mmCIF file of C-alpha atoms and ligand atoms in Angstrom:
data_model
loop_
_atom_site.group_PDB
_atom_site.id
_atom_site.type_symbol
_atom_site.label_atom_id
_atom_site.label_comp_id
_atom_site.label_asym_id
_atom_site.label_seq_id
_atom_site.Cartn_x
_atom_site.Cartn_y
_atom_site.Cartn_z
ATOM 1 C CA UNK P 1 165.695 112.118 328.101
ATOM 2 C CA UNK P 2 163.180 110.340 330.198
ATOM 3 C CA UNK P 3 162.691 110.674 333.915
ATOM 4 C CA UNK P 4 162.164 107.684 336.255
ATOM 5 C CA UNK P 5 159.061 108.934 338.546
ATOM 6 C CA UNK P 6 160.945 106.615 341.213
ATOM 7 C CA UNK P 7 163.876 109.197 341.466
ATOM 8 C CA UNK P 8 161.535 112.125 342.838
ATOM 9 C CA UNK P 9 163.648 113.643 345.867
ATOM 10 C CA UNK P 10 161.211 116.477 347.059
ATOM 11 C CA UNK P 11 157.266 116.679 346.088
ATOM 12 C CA UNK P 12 155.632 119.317 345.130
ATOM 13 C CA UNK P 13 153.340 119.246 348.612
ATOM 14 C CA UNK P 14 156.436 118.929 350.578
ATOM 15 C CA UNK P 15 158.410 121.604 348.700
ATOM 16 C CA UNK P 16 155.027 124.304 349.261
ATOM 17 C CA UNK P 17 155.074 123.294 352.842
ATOM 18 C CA UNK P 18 158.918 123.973 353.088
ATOM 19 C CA UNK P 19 158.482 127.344 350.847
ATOM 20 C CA UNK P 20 155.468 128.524 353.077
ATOM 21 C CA UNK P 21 158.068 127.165 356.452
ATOM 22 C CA UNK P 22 160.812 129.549 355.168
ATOM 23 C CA UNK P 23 158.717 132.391 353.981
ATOM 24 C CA UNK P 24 157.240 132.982 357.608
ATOM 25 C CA UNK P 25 160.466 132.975 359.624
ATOM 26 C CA UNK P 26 161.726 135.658 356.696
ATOM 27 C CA UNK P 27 158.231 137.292 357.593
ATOM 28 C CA UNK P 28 159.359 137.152 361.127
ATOM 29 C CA UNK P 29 162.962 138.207 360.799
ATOM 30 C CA UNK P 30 162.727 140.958 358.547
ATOM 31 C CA UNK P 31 159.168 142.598 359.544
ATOM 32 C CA UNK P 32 160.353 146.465 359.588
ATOM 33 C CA UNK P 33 163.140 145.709 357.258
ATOM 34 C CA UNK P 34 161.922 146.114 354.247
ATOM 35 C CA UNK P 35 164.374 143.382 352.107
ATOM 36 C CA UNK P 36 165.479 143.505 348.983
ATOM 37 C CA UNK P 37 164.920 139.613 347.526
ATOM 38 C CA UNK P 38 167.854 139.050 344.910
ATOM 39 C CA UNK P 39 166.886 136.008 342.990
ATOM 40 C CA UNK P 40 170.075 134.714 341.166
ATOM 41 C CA UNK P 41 168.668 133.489 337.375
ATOM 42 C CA UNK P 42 167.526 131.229 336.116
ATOM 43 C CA UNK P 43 167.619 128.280 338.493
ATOM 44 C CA UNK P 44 165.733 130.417 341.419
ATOM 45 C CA UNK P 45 162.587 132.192 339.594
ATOM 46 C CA UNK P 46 160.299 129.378 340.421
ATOM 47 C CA UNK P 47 161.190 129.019 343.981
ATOM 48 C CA UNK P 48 161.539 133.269 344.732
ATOM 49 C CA UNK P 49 158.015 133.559 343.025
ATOM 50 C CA UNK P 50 156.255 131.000 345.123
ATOM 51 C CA UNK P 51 158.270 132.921 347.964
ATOM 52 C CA UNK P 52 157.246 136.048 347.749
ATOM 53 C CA UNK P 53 152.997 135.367 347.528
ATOM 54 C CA UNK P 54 153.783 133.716 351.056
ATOM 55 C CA UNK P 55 155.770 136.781 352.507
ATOM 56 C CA UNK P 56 153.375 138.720 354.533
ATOM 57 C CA UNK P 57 155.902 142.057 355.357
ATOM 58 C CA UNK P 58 157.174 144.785 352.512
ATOM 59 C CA UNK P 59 159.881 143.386 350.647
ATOM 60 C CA UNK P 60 161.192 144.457 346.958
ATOM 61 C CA UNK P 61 162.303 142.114 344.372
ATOM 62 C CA UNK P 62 165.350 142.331 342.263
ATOM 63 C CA UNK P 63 167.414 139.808 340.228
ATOM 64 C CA UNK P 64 171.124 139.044 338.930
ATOM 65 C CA UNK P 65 172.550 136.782 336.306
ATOM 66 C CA UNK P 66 175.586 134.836 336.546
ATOM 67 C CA UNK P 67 177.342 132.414 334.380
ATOM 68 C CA UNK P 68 180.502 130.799 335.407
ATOM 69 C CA UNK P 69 182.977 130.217 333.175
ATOM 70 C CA UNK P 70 184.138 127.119 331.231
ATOM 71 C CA UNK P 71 185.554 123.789 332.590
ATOM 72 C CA UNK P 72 189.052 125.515 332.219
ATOM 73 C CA UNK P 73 188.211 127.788 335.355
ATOM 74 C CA UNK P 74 185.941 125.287 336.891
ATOM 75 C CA UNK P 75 186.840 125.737 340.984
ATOM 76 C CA UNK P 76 188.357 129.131 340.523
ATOM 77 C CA UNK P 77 185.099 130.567 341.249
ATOM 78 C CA UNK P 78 185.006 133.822 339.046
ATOM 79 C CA UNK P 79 181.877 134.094 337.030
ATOM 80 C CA UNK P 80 180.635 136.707 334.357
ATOM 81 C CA UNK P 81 178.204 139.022 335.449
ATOM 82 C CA UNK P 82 175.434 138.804 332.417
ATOM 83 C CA UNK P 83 172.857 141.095 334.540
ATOM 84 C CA UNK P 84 173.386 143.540 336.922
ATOM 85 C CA UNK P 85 170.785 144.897 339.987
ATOM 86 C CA UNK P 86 168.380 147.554 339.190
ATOM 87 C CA UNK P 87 167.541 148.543 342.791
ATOM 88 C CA UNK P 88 170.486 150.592 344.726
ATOM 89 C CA UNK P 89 171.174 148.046 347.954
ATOM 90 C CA UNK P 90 173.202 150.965 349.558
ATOM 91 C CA UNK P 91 171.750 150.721 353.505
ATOM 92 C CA UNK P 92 169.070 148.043 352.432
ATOM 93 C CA UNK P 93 168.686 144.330 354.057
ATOM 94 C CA UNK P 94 169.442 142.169 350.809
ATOM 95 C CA UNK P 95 168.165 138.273 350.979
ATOM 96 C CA UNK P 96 169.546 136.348 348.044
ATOM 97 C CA UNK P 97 167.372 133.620 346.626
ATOM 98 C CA UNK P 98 169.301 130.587 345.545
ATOM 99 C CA UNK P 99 167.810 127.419 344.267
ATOM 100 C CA UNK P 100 170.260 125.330 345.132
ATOM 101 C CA UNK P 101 174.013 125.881 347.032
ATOM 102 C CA UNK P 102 176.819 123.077 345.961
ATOM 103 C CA UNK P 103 180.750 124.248 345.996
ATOM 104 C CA UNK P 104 179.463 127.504 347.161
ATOM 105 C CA UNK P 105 181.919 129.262 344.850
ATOM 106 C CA UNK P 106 178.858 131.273 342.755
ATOM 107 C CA UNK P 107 177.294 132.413 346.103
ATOM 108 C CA UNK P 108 180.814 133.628 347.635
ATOM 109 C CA UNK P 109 181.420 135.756 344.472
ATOM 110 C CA UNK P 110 177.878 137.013 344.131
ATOM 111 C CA UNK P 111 178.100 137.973 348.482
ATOM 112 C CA UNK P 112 181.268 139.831 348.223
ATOM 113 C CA UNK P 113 180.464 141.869 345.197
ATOM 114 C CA UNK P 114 177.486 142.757 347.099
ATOM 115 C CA UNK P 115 179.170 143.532 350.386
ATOM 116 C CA UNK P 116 181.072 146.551 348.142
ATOM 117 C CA UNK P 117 177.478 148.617 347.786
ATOM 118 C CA UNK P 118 177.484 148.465 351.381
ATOM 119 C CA UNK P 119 174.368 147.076 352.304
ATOM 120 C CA UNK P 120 173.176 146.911 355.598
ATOM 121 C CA UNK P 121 172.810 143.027 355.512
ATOM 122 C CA UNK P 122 173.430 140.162 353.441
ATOM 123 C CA UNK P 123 171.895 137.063 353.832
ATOM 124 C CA UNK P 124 171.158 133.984 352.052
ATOM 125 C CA UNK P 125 168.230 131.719 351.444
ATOM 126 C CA UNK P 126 168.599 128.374 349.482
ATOM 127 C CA UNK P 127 166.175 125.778 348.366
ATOM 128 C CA UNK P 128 168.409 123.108 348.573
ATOM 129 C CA UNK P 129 171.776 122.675 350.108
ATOM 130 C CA UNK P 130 174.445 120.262 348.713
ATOM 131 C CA UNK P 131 176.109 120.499 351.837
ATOM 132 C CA UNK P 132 178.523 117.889 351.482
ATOM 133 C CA UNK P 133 180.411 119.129 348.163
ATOM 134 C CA UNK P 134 181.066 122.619 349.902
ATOM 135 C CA UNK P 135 184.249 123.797 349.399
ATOM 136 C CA UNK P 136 183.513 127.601 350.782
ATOM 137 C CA UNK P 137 182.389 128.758 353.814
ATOM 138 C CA UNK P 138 179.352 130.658 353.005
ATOM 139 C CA UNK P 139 177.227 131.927 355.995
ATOM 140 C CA UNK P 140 173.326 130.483 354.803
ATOM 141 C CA UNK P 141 170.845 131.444 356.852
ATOM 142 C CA UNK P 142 167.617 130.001 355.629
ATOM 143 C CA UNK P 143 167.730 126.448 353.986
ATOM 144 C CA UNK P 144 164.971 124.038 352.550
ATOM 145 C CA UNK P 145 166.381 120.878 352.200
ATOM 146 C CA UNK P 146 169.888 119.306 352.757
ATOM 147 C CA UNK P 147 170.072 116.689 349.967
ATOM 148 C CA UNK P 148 172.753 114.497 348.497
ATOM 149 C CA UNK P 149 175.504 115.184 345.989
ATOM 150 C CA UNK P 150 173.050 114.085 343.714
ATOM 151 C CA UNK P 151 172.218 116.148 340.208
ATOM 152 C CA UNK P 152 168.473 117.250 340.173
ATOM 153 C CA UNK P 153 165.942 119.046 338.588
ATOM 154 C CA UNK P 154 162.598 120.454 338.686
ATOM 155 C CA UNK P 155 161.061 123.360 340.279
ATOM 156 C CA UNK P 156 163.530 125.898 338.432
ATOM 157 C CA UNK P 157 166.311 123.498 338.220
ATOM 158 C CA UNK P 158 167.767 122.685 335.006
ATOM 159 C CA UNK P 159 169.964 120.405 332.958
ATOM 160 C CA UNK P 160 170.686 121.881 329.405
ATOM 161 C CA UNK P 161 167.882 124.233 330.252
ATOM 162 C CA UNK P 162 165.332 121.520 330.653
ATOM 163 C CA UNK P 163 163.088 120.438 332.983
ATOM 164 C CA UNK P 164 162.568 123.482 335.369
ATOM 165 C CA UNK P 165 159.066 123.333 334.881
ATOM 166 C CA UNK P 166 158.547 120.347 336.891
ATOM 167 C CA UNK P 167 156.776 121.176 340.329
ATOM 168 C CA UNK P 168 159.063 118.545 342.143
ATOM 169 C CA UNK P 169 162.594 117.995 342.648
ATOM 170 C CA UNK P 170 163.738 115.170 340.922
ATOM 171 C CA UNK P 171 167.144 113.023 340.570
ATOM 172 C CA UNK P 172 168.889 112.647 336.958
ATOM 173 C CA UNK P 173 171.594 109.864 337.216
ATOM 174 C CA UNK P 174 174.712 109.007 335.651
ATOM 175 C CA UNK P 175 175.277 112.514 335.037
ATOM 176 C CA UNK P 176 178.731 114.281 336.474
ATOM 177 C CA UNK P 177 177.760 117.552 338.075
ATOM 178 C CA UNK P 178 180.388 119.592 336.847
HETATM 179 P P1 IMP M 201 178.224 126.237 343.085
HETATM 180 O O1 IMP M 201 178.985 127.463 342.720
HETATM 181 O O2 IMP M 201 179.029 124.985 342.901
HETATM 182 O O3 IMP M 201 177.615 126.296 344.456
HETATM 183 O O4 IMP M 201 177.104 126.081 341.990
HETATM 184 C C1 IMP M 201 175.831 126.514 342.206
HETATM 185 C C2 IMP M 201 175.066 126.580 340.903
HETATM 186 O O5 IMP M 201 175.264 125.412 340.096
HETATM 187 C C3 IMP M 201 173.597 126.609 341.239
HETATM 188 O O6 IMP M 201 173.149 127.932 341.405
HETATM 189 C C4 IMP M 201 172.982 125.897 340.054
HETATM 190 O O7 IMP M 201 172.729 126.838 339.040
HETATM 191 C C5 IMP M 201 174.040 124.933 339.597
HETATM 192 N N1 IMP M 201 173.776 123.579 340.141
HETATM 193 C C6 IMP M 201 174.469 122.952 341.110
HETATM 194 N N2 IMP M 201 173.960 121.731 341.362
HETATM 195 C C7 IMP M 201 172.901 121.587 340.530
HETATM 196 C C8 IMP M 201 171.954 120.520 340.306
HETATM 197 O O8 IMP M 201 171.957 119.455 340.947
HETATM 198 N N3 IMP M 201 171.011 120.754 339.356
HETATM 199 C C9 IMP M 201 170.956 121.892 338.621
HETATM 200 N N4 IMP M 201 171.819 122.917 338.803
HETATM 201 C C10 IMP M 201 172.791 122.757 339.740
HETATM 202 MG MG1 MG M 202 171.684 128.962 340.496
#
């Protein structure tokens, strides 16, 4: 598949601006707090990396993998659990590092089965918000860019696991996003 270089959404100067933008209120926020960063794989190892060399307070990093499930349970929101956390987030301030939020159905699963370690926080930073196809209310507290229901890639992003390499956000059309 080729990519039209008209159908760039976010360049890669605007998206190091926005990274740098969001890293220094977390900076600010979370100075004595020590975080634990929980970058959901794959789609956010790109953005939590370029993250993280901007953070200027102690954080730790940790990761989990999801997958949803097939088109049958498409909506219902449940989604297997391929990797688990290998820090203990009992009493810590957890951020989790999304690339991109859409029904918000992944993120609400992934928030409540961290609520049940009882952390001291949970909070949420996104690189890009889909705001419009929501269909949870999910509390986000840090996002990069609002953008259409539109199906992108780039910077993490994938479609069939290509294309994440690209250091912009780009638009793939005539696609249907579920
Ligand atoms: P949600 O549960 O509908 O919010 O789905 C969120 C997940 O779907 C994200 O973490 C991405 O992995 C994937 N996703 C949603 N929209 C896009 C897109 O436009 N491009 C690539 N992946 C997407
Ligand atoms: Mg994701």
């Amino acid at each position: 598949m080729k990519l039209d270089p008209k159908k760039i959404l976010i360049k890669g100067p605007q998206l190091e601006k926005k990274v740098k933008f969001l890293a220094d209120r977390i900076s600010n926020d979370y100075k004595t707090k020590n975080p634990v960063l929980v970058g959901i794989l794959k789609g956010s190892f790109i953005f939590l990396s370029d993250l993280v060399r901007y953070l200027k307070i102690p954080h730790e990093v940790d990761f989990i993998a999801v997958a949803s499930y097939g088109a049958s349970t498409y909506g219902s929101g449940v989604v297997r659990w391929l990797k688990d956390l290998s820090i203990n987030i009992e009493s810590r301030n957890v951020i989790i590092v999304e690339d991109i939020v859409d029904t918000g159905l992944t993120l609400k699963y992934i928030i409540e089965n961290l609520w049940t370690r009882n952390p001291r926080s949970v909070s949420v930073v996104t690189l890009l918000d889909k705001k419009e196809n929501r269909r949870v209310r999910i509390p986000i507290k840090y996002v990069g860019f609002t953008i259409p229901s539109y199906f992108v890639v780039g910077y993490g992003l994938d479609y069939n696991e290509q294309f994440r390499n690209l250091p912009y956000v780009i638009r793939i059309d005539n696609l249907v996003t579920l």
